[in-house]
Coordinates of C-alpha atoms and ligand atoms in Angstrom, one line a residue:
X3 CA 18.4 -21.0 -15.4
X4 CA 20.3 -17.5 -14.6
X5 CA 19.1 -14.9 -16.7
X6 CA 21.6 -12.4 -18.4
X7 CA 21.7 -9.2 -16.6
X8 CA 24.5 -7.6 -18.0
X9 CA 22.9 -4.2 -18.8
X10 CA 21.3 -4.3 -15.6
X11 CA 24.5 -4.8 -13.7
X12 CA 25.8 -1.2 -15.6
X13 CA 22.9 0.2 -15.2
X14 CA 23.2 -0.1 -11.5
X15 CA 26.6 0.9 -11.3
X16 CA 26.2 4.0 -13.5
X17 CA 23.2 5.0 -11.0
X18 CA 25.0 4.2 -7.8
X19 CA 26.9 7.2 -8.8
X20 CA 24.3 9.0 -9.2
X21 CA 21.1 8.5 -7.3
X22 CA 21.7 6.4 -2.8
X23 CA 21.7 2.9 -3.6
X24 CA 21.4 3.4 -7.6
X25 CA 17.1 4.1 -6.9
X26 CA 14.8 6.4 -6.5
X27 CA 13.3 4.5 -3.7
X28 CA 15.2 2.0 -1.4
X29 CA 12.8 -0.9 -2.2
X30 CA 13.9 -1.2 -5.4
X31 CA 17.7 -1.9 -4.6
X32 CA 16.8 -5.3 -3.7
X33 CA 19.1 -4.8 -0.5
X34 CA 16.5 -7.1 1.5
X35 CA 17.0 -10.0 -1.2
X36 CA 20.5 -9.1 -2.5
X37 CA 21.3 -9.6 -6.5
X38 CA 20.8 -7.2 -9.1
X39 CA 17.6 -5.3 -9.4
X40 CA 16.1 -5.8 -13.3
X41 CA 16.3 -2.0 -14.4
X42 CA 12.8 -2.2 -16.1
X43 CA 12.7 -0.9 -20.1
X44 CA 8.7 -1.4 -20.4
X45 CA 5.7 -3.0 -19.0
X46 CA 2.5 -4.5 -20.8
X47 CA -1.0 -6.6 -18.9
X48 CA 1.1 -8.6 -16.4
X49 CA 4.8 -8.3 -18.0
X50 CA 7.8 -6.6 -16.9
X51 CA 10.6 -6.7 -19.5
X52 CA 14.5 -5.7 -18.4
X53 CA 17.0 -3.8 -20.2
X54 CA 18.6 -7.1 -21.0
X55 CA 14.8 -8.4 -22.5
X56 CA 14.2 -10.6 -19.7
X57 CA 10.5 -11.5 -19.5
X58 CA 8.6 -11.6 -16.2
X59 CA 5.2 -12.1 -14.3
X60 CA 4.9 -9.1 -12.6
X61 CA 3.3 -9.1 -8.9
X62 CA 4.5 -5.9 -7.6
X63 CA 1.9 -4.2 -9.9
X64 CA 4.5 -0.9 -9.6
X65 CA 3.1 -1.4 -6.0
X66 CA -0.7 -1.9 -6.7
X67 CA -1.7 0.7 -9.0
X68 CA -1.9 -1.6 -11.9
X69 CA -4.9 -3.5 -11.1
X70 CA -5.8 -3.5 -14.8
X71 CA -2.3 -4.6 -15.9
X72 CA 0.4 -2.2 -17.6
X73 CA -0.3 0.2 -20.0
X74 CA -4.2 -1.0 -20.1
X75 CA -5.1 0.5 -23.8
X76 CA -7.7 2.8 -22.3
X77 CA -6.1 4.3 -19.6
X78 CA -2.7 5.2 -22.1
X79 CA -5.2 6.5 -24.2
X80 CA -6.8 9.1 -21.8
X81 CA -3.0 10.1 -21.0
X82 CA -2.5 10.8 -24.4
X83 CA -5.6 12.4 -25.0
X84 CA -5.1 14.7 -22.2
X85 CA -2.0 15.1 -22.6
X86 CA -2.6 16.6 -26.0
X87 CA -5.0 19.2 -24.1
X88 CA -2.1 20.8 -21.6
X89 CA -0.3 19.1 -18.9
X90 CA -0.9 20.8 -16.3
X91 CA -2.8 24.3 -15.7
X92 CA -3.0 24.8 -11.9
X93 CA -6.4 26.3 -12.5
X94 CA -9.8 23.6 -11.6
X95 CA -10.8 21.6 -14.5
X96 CA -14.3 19.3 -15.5
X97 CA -12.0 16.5 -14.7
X98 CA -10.9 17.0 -11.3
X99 CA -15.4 17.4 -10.7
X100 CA -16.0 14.0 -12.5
X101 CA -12.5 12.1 -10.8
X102 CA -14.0 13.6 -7.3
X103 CA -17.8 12.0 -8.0
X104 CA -16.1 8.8 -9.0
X105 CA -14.2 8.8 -6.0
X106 CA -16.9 9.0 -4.1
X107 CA -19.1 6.4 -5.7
X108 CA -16.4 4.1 -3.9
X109 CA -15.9 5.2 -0.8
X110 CA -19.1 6.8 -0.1
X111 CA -17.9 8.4 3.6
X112 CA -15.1 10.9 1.4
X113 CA -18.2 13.2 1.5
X114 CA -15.2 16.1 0.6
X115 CA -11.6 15.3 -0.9
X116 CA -8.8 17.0 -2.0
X117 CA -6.4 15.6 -4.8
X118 CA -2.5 15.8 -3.8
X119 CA 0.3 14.0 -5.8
X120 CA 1.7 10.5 -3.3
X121 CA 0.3 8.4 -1.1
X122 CA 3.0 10.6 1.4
X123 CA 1.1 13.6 0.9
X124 CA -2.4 12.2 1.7
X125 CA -1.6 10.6 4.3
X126 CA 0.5 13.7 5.8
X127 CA -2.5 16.2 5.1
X128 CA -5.1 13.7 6.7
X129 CA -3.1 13.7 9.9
X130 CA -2.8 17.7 9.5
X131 CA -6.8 17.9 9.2
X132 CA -6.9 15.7 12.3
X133 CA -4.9 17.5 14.1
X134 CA -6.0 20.5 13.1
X135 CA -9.8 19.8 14.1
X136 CA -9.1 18.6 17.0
X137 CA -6.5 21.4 18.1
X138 CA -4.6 18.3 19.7
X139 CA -0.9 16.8 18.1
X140 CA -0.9 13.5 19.4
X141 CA -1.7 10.4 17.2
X142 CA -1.8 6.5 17.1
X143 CA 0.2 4.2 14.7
X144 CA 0.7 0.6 14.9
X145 CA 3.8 -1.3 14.0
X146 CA 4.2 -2.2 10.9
X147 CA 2.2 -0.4 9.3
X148 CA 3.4 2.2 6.5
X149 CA 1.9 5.7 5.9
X150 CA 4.8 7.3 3.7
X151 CA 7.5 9.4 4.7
X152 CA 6.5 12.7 6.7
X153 CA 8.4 13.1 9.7
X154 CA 5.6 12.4 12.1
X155 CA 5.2 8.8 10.6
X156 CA 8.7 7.5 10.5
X157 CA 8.8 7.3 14.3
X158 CA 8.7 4.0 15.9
X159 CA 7.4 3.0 19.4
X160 CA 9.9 3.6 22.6
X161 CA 11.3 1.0 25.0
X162 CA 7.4 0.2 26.7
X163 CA 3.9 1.3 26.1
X164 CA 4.3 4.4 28.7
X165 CA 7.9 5.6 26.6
X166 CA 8.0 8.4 24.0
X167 CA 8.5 7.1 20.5
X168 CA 11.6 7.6 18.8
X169 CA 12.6 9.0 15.3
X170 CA 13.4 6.1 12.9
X171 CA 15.5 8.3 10.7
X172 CA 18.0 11.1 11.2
X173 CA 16.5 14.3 10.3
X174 CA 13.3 13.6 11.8
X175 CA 13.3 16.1 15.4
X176 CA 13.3 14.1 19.0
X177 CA 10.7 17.1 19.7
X178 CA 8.2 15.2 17.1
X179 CA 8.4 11.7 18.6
X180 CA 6.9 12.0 21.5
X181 CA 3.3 13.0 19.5
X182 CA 3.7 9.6 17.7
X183 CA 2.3 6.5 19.6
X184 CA 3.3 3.3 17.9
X185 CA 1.2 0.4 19.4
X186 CA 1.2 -3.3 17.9
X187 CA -1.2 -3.7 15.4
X188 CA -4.4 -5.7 16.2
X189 CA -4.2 -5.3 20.2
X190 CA -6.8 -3.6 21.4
X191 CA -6.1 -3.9 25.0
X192 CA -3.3 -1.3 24.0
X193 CA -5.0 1.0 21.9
X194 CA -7.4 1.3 24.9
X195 CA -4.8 1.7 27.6
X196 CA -3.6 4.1 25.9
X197 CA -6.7 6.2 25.1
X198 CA -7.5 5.6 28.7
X199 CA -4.8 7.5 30.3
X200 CA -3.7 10.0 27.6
X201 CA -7.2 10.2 25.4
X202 CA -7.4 13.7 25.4
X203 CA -3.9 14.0 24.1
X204 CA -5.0 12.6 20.9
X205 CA -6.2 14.0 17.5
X206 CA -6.4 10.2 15.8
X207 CA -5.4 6.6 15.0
X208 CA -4.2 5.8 11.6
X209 CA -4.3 2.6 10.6
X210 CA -3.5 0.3 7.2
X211 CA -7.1 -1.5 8.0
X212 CA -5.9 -4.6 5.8
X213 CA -1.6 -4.3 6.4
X214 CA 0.4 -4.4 3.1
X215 CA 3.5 -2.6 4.9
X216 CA 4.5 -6.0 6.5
X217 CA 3.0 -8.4 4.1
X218 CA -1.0 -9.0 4.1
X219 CA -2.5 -8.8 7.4
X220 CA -6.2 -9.6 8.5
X221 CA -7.0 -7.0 11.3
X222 CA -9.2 -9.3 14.3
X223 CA -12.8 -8.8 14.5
X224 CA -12.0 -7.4 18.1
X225 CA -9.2 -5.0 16.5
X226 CA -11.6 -3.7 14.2
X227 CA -14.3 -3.0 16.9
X228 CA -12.1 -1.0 18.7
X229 CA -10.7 1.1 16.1
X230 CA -14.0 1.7 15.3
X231 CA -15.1 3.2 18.9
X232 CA -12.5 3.8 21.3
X233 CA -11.0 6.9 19.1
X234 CA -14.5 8.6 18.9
X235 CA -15.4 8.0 22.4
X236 CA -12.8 10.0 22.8
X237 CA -13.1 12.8 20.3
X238 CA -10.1 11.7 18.1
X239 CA -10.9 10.9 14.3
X240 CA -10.4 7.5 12.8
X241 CA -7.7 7.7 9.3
X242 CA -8.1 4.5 7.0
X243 CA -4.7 4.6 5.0
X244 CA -6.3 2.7 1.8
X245 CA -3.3 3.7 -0.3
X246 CA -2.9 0.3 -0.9
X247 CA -6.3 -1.3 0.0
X248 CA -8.8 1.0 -1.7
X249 CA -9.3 -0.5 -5.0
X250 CA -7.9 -3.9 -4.3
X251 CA -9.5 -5.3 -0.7
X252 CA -12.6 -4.6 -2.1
X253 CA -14.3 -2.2 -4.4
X254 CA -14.6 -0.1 -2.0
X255 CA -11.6 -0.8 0.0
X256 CA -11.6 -2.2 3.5
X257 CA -14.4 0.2 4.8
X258 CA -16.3 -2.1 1.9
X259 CA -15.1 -5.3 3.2
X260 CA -15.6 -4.7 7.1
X261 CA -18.4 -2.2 6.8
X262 CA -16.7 0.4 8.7
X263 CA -17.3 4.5 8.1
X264 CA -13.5 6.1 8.7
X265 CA -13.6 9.6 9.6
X266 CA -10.8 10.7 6.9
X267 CA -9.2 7.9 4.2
X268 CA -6.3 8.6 2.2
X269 CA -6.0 6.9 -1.1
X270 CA -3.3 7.0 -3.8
X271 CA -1.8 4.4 -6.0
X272 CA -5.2 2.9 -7.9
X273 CA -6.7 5.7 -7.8
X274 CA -3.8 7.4 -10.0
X275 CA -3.9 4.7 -12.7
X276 CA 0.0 4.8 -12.4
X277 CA 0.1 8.4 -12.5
X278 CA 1.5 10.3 -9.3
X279 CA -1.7 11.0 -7.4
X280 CA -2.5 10.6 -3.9
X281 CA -6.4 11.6 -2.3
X282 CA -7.4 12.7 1.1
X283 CA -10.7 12.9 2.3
X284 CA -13.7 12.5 4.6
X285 CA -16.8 13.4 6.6
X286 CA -17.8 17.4 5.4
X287 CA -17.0 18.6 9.0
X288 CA -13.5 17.9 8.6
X289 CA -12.9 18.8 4.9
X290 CA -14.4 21.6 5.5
X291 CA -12.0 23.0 7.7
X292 CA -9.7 22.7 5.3
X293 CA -8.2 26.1 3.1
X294 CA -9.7 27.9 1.4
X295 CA -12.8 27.5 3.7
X296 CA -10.8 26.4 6.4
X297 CA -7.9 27.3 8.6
X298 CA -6.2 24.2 7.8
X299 CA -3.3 25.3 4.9
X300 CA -2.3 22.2 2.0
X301 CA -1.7 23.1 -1.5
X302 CA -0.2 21.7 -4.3
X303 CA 1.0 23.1 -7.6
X304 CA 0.7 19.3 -9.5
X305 CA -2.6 18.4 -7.2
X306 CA -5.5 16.8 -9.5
X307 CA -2.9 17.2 -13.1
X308 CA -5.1 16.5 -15.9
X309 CA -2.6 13.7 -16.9
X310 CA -2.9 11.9 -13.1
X311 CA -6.7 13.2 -13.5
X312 CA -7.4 11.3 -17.0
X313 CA -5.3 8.0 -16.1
X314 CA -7.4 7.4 -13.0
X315 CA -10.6 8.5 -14.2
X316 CA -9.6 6.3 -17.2
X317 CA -9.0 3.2 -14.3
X318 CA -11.9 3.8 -12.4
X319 CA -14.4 3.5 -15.6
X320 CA -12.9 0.2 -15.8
X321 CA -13.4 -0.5 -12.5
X322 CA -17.0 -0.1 -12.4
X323 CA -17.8 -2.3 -15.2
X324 CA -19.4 -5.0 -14.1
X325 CA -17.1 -8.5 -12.8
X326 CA -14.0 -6.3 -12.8
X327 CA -13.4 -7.0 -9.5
X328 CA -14.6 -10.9 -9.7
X329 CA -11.7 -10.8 -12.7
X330 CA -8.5 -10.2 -10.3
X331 CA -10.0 -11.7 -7.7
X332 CA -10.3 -15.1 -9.1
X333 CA -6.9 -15.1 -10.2
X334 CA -5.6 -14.3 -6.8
X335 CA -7.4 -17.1 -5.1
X336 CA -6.3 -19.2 -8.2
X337 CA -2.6 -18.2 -6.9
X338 CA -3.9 -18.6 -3.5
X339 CA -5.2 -22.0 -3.7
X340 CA -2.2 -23.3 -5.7
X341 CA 0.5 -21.8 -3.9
X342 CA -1.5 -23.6 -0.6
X343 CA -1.2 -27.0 -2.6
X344 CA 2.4 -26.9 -3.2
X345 CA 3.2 -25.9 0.1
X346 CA 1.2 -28.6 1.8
X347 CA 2.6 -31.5 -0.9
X348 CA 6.2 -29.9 -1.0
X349 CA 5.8 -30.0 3.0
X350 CA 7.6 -26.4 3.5
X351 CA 6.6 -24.4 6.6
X352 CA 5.1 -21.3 4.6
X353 CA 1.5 -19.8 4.7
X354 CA -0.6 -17.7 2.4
X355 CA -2.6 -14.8 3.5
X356 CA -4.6 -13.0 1.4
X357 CA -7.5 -9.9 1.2
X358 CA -9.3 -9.5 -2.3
X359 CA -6.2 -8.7 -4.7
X360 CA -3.2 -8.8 -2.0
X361 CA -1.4 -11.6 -0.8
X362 CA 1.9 -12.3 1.0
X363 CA 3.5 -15.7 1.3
X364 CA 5.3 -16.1 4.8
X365 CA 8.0 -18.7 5.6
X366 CA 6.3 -19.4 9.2
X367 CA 3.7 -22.1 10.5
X368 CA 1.1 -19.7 11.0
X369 CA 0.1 -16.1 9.6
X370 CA 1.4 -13.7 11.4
X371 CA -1.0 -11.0 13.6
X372 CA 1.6 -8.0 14.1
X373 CA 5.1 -7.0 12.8
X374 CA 6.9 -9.0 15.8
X375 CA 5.6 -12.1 14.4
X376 CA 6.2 -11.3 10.6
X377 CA 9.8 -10.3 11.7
X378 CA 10.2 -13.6 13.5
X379 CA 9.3 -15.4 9.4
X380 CA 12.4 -17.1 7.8
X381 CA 13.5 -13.8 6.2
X382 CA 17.0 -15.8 4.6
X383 CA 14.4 -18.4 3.2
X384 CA 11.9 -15.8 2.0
X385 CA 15.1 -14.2 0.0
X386 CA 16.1 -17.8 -1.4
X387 CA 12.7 -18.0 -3.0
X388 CA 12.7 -14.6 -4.3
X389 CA 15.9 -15.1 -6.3
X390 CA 14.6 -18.4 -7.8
X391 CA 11.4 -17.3 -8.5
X392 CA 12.9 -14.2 -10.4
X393 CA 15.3 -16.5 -12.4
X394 CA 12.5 -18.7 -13.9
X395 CA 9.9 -15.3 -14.8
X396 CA 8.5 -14.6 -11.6
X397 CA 9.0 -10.7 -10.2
X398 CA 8.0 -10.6 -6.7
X399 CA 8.0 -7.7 -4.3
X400 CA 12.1 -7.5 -3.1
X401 CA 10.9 -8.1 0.4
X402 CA 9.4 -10.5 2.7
X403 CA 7.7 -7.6 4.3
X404 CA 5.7 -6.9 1.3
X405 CA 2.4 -8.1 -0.2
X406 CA 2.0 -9.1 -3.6
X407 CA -0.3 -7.5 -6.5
X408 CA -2.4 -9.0 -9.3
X409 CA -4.1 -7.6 -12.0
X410 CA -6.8 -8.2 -14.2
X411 CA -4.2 -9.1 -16.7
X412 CA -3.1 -12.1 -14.8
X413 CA -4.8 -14.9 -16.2
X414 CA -4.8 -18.5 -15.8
X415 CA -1.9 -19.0 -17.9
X416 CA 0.0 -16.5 -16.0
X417 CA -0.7 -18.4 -12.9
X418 CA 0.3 -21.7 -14.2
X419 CA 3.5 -20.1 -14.9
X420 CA 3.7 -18.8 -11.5
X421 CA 3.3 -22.2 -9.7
X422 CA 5.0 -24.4 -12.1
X423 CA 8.1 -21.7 -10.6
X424 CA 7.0 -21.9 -7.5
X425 CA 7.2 -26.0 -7.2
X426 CA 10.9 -25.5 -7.5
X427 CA 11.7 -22.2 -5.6
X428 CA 9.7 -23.0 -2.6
X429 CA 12.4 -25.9 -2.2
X430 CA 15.5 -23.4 -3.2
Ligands
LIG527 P1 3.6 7.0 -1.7 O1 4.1 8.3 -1.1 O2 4.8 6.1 -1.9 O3 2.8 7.2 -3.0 O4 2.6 6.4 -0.7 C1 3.0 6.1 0.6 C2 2.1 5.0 1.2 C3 1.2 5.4 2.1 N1 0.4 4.4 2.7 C4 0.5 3.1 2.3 C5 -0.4 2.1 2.9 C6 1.5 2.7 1.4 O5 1.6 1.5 1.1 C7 2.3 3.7 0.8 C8 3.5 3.3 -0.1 N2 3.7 2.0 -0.3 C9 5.1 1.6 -0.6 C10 5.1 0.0 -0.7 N3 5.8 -0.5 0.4 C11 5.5 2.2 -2.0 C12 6.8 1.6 -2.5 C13 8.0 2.5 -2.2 O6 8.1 3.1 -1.2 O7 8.9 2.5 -3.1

């Protein structure tokens, strides 16, 4: 069953040397499954194939930008065309017009946007226009949830409620934490406590409104409610993070699904078409501010490339034909459904959540409502399956902490695949 991985194996020697951990992103060192990560030589609809020509089912998606599958003939296409045109002019362009009106076809309350290069950077600008609109530097986070790797964000919660956070990385200043508030995600009680006694403190709540960052969680009716008011009331912003959502929860990402205006959303991943792109954007009274017009200073030599332009202009054509969306989503509740029937006839404590196009299988009895409960999911067991499921053709996210991607390339053959698999790694 093993599949060769020699090249792999030197591969990932060669680049310990040379890059932490042999990556260019600690996810992919596998360190939360163990064995060797497949050093990927190219990608094509829903295949991944190694260095050492391993085939797999791919469901990390390169992290959910792939919603139409790997190198989708269109999208490459547009690359190349562009491409042939100049890579990059940092001067405005037609495109960058025509991506921004497409944008906004989906999420309808990004009245104003501005292009950037990650998910990191729209995130981090987002929280700058807050911040800077509401001439206040505290902010709201929950557990859990991910929103890239800017100082203010990689701070976790202190010792109680009432404690200063604390930097969850060296190199990130003490003198920053105590402007992050980390609360657990879907309690509202806290998230009013808190705006209750330091409200005026803060410039906004960010929030993953469907969580990816810890596997696929459903925010509570009551969560959402609150999100939705007890910012505003007091004069703090609401920040969707739909890196990972927008696109995939629904069309128009969660604010779609829940029917929910966010004040400022940050996209990236889809809405690059695999191309380094990130998006920030929101109501005109807060974009506005932003520079040139406004005091509020973001740049960016590579923001709205003509390469990242074409490839997600290219995707979100595709997007908008009609049944795109019904596509993925009926192979993910195809996956859903069977994964559910193997579990209940193999008998093995595990459940499936799932949102639209992103789903997370946890080794506990229930589906967990915040990161304490995910943390408290058979982890050791979650690894197991990984490692089987990668042996027979199955590429999962290297993490239980991770949600899993389809495609519109994932078909039901793919899923048969995937299940027959699973049937034996679920009892690995
Ligand atoms: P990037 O800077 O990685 O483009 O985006 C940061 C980001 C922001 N917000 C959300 C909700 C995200 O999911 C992400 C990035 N997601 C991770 C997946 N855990 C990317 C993979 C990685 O870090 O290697």
């Amino acid at each position: 069953m093993a599949r060769a991985h020699d090249r792999s194996k030197s591969l990932l020697e060669t680049a310990r040397g040379l890059m932490p951990g042999g990556v260019n992103s600690p996810v992919r060192a596998f360190r939360a499954v163990g064995g060797v990560p497949p050093f990927i030589a190219s990608a094509q609809g829903a295949y991944l194939v190694d260095e050492d020509g391993n085939r797999y089912v791919d469901y990390v998606c390169t992290w959910g930008p792939a919603i139409l599958g790997h190198a989708h003939p269109q999208v490459v296409a547009a690359i190349c065309a562009a491409a042939g045109r100049g890579t990059s002019f940092g001067a405005p362009t037609a495109a960058e017009v025509e991506m921004a009106e497409a944008v906004r076809r989906f999420f309808p309350s990004m009245e104003m946007m501005r292009m950037v290069s990650s998910g990191t950077e729209a995130c981090m600008s987002a929280l700058r226009v807050a911040r800077g609109v509401t001439g206040r530097d505290g902010f709201v986070k929950f557990e859990g949830c991910y929103h890239g790797h800017a100082d203010s964000f990689l701070i976790k919660a202190g010792s109680g409620l009432a404690t200063f956070g604390q930097p969850s990385s060296p190199g990130v200043p003490e003198s920053l934490a105590r402007h992050t508030h980390t609360l657990p995600f879907n309690d509202a009680d806290a998230l009013k406590r808190l705006f209750d006694t330091r409200g005026d403190e803060l410039a906004g709540v960010i929030v993953e409104p469907v969580t990816g960052n810890m596997g696929v969680i459903r925010p509570t009716d009551e969560f959402l409610k609150a999100l939705e008011e007890v910012p505003r009331a007091h004069g703090a912003l609401l920040i969707f993070d739909e890196v990972m959502t927008g696109f995939r929860v629904a069309r128009g990402g969660a604010q779609d699904l829940f029917g929910i205006e966010a004040d400022l959303t940050c996209l990236g991943k889809v809405v690059g078409g695999g191309l380094p792109v990130g998006v920030y954007g929101g109501k005109k009274q807060y974009m506005s501010q932003v520079s040139p017009t406004g005091p509020v200073y973001q740049a960016g030599t590579l923001s709205g490339n003509p390469l990242a332009t074409a490839a997600g202009l290219a995707t979100l054509a595709l997007l908008e034909e009609p049944g795109a969306y019904q596509k993925v989503e009926d192979a993910a509740a195809a996956l859903h459904a069977g994964l559910e029937a193997l579990i209940e006839k193999l008998g093995v404590t595990a459940v499936v959540t799932r949102v639209g196009t992103m789903m997370t299988v946890f080794f506990a009895e229930k589906a967990p409502r915040d990161f304490t409960e995910v943390a408290a999911c058979d982890h050791e067991k979650f690894g197991r399956f990984h490692g089987a499921m990668l042996d027979r053709g199955i590429y999962l996210p290297p993490s239980g902490y991770e949600a899993w991607f389809l495609s519109a390339a994932h078909g039901p053959y793919e899923i048969e695949q995937t299940l027959k698999a699973a049937e034996e790694a679920l009892i690995a």
